[in-house]
Amino acid sequence: MSADTSEIVALPEALERAQAEAAAQNLSYAGGVAPAEAWQLVQDGAAVLVDVRSGEERTFVGQVPESLHVPWATGTALTRNPRFVRELEAKLAKQGGKEATVLLLCRSGKRSALAAEAAAKAGFARVFNVREGFEGEIDAQQHRGTADGWRFHRLPWTQG
């Protein structure tokens, strides 16, 4: 850590809360935020949204405008991307690299939590999971997006 702490920027209230909850739950990464909070943080310029879904998911299911893409897993078999951390750091070079405040998004919030753990282990101190993900959990009828998720909350997204 640098001796000059004047450069350290305080986190927005939503992320401070997320960090406190993460500490209470003994998570290895900075915490989780709801989709609406994530979008507000991106709009405020307080965080960078990184979609960790596969390229196929982004193309066929939809994606969030202004989001970066670093797949946690690739292809239809969702094979783990062994270069994830290096690719994440490279994509975030202009936003501060490992010092950037990052929100990771996947389909339901599970893969992005794993990606957040890997990023934290690699030295990313401000990496958060977007809970609920882009599509949300599967309901009793085996459908997604009926009770939670980015699209359920009618947040911005585009197709293709």
Tab-separated table of N, CA, C and O in Angstrom, residues 11 14-24 27-33 100-103 113 116-117 119-121 124-129 131:
chain	number	residue	atom	x	y	z
A	11	LEU	N	-15.572	4.318	-1.271
A	11	LEU	CA	-16.563	3.599	-2.065
A	11	LEU	C	-17.944	4.206	-1.861
A	11	LEU	O	-18.249	4.719	-0.783
A	14	ALA	N	-23.540	1.933	-1.421
A	14	ALA	CA	-23.985	0.574	-1.778
A	14	ALA	C	-22.828	-0.417	-1.715
A	14	ALA	O	-23.005	-1.565	-1.276
A	15	LEU	N	-21.640	0.020	-2.115
A	15	LEU	CA	-20.484	-0.878	-2.081
A	15	LEU	C	-19.907	-1.013	-0.683
A	15	LEU	O	-19.394	-2.073	-0.319
A	16	GLU	N	-20.000	0.035	0.113
A	16	GLU	CA	-19.596	-0.061	1.525
A	16	GLU	C	-20.467	-1.102	2.241
A	16	GLU	O	-19.963	-1.932	2.997
A	17	ARG	N	-21.779	-1.043	1.980
A	17	ARG	CA	-22.707	-2.037	2.560
A	17	ARG	C	-22.352	-3.442	2.092
A	17	ARG	O	-22.336	-4.389	2.876
A	18	ALA	N	-22.083	-3.571	0.795
A	18	ALA	CA	-21.736	-4.878	0.235
A	18	ALA	C	-20.478	-5.433	0.888
A	18	ALA	O	-20.408	-6.630	1.200
A	19	GLN	N	-19.493	-4.576	1.117
A	19	GLN	CA	-18.261	-5.027	1.771
A	19	GLN	C	-18.527	-5.484	3.203
A	19	GLN	O	-17.977	-6.489	3.646
A	20	ALA	N	-19.361	-4.758	3.912
A	20	ALA	CA	-19.686	-5.137	5.287
A	20	ALA	C	-20.404	-6.487	5.321
A	20	ALA	O	-20.098	-7.345	6.153
A	21	GLU	N	-21.352	-6.676	4.407
A	21	GLU	CA	-22.065	-7.961	4.323
A	21	GLU	C	-21.105	-9.088	3.954
A	21	GLU	O	-21.192	-10.188	4.496
A	22	ALA	N	-20.190	-8.823	3.027
A	22	ALA	CA	-19.215	-9.831	2.605
A	22	ALA	C	-18.314	-10.238	3.766
A	22	ALA	O	-18.018	-11.417	3.957
A	23	ALA	N	-17.892	-9.250	4.547
A	23	ALA	CA	-17.046	-9.544	5.710
A	23	ALA	C	-17.810	-10.399	6.718
A	23	ALA	O	-17.267	-11.361	7.264
A	24	ALA	N	-19.084	-10.065	6.945
A	24	ALA	CA	-19.907	-10.829	7.887
A	24	ALA	C	-20.116	-12.265	7.407
A	24	ALA	O	-20.232	-13.185	8.219
A	27	LEU	N	-16.823	-13.823	2.938
A	27	LEU	CA	-16.569	-14.025	1.513
A	27	LEU	C	-15.131	-13.618	1.193
A	27	LEU	O	-14.580	-12.726	1.841
A	28	SER	N	-14.561	-14.227	0.192
A	28	SER	CA	-13.181	-13.910	-0.189
A	28	SER	C	-13.090	-12.691	-1.111
A	28	SER	O	-12.011	-12.176	-1.344
A	29	TYR	N	-14.227	-12.240	-1.629
A	29	TYR	CA	-14.248	-11.070	-2.512
A	29	TYR	C	-15.024	-9.946	-1.827
A	29	TYR	O	-15.551	-10.124	-0.741
A	30	ALA	N	-15.091	-8.781	-2.472
A	30	ALA	CA	-15.605	-7.571	-1.824
A	30	ALA	C	-17.096	-7.591	-1.502
A	30	ALA	O	-17.538	-6.847	-0.640
A	31	GLY	N	-17.897	-8.407	-2.197
A	31	GLY	CA	-19.317	-8.487	-1.870
A	31	GLY	C	-20.194	-8.540	-3.099
A	31	GLY	O	-19.716	-8.695	-4.219
A	32	GLY	N	-21.485	-8.423	-2.865
A	32	GLY	CA	-22.456	-8.495	-3.946
A	32	GLY	C	-23.420	-7.323	-3.908
A	32	GLY	O	-23.708	-6.778	-2.844
A	33	VAL	N	-23.889	-6.932	-5.093
A	33	VAL	CA	-24.861	-5.850	-5.208
A	33	VAL	C	-26.032	-6.300	-6.068
A	33	VAL	O	-25.895	-7.183	-6.910
A	100	ALA	N	-9.238	-1.086	-9.929
A	100	ALA	CA	-10.557	-0.651	-10.413
A	100	ALA	C	-11.671	-1.231	-9.546
A	100	ALA	O	-11.528	-2.296	-8.947
A	101	THR	N	-12.783	-0.513	-9.489
A	101	THR	CA	-13.987	-1.030	-8.839
A	101	THR	C	-14.782	-1.741	-9.924
A	101	THR	O	-15.211	-1.126	-10.896
A	102	VAL	N	-14.944	-3.049	-9.749
A	102	VAL	CA	-15.470	-3.915	-10.796
A	102	VAL	C	-16.712	-4.656	-10.325
A	102	VAL	O	-16.745	-5.188	-9.217
A	103	LEU	N	-17.723	-4.692	-11.197
A	103	LEU	CA	-18.947	-5.447	-10.943
A	103	LEU	C	-19.005	-6.567	-11.963
A	103	LEU	O	-18.987	-6.308	-13.171
A	113	ALA	N	-19.769	-15.013	-9.069
A	113	ALA	CA	-19.233	-15.132	-7.707
A	113	ALA	C	-17.918	-15.910	-7.744
A	113	ALA	O	-16.946	-15.538	-7.073
A	116	ALA	N	-15.380	-13.636	-9.163
A	116	ALA	CA	-14.986	-12.641	-8.160
A	116	ALA	C	-13.988	-13.238	-7.173
A	116	ALA	O	-13.019	-12.575	-6.786
A	117	GLU	N	-14.204	-14.492	-6.778
A	117	GLU	CA	-13.254	-15.170	-5.880
A	117	GLU	C	-11.883	-15.266	-6.534
A	117	GLU	O	-10.861	-14.974	-5.899
A	119	ALA	N	-10.662	-13.419	-8.978
A	119	ALA	CA	-10.091	-12.082	-9.134
A	119	ALA	C	-9.543	-11.570	-7.802
A	119	ALA	O	-8.445	-10.996	-7.760
A	120	ALA	N	-10.281	-11.777	-6.736
A	120	ALA	CA	-9.814	-11.343	-5.413
A	120	ALA	C	-8.523	-12.066	-5.034
A	120	ALA	O	-7.584	-11.450	-4.518
A	121	LYS	N	-8.480	-13.360	-5.307
A	121	LYS	CA	-7.279	-14.138	-5.009
A	121	LYS	C	-6.077	-13.614	-5.794
A	121	LYS	O	-4.947	-13.665	-5.331
A	124	PHE	N	-7.315	-8.350	-6.981
A	124	PHE	CA	-8.330	-7.323	-7.216
A	124	PHE	C	-9.035	-7.069	-5.883
A	124	PHE	O	-9.698	-7.954	-5.347
A	125	ALA	N	-8.916	-5.866	-5.344
A	125	ALA	CA	-9.468	-5.568	-4.019
A	125	ALA	C	-10.918	-5.098	-4.068
A	125	ALA	O	-11.626	-5.199	-3.074
A	126	ARG	N	-11.365	-4.587	-5.225
A	126	ARG	CA	-12.703	-3.996	-5.330
A	126	ARG	C	-13.516	-4.706	-6.403
A	126	ARG	O	-14.027	-4.089	-7.321
A	127	VAL	N	-13.635	-6.011	-6.251
A	127	VAL	CA	-14.405	-6.790	-7.218
A	127	VAL	C	-15.672	-7.304	-6.531
A	127	VAL	O	-15.614	-7.898	-5.466
A	128	PHE	N	-16.812	-6.998	-7.152
A	128	PHE	CA	-18.120	-7.312	-6.591
A	128	PHE	C	-18.909	-8.188	-7.566
A	128	PHE	O	-18.758	-8.074	-8.781
A	129	ASN	N	-19.778	-8.992	-7.031
A	129	ASN	CA	-20.666	-9.837	-7.808
A	129	ASN	C	-22.020	-9.129	-7.968
A	129	ASN	O	-22.531	-8.553	-7.010
A	131	ARG	N	-25.523	-9.783	-7.904
A	131	ARG	CA	-26.438	-10.849	-7.494
A	131	ARG	C	-27.593	-10.959	-8.497
A	131	ARG	O	-27.947	-9.973	-9.143
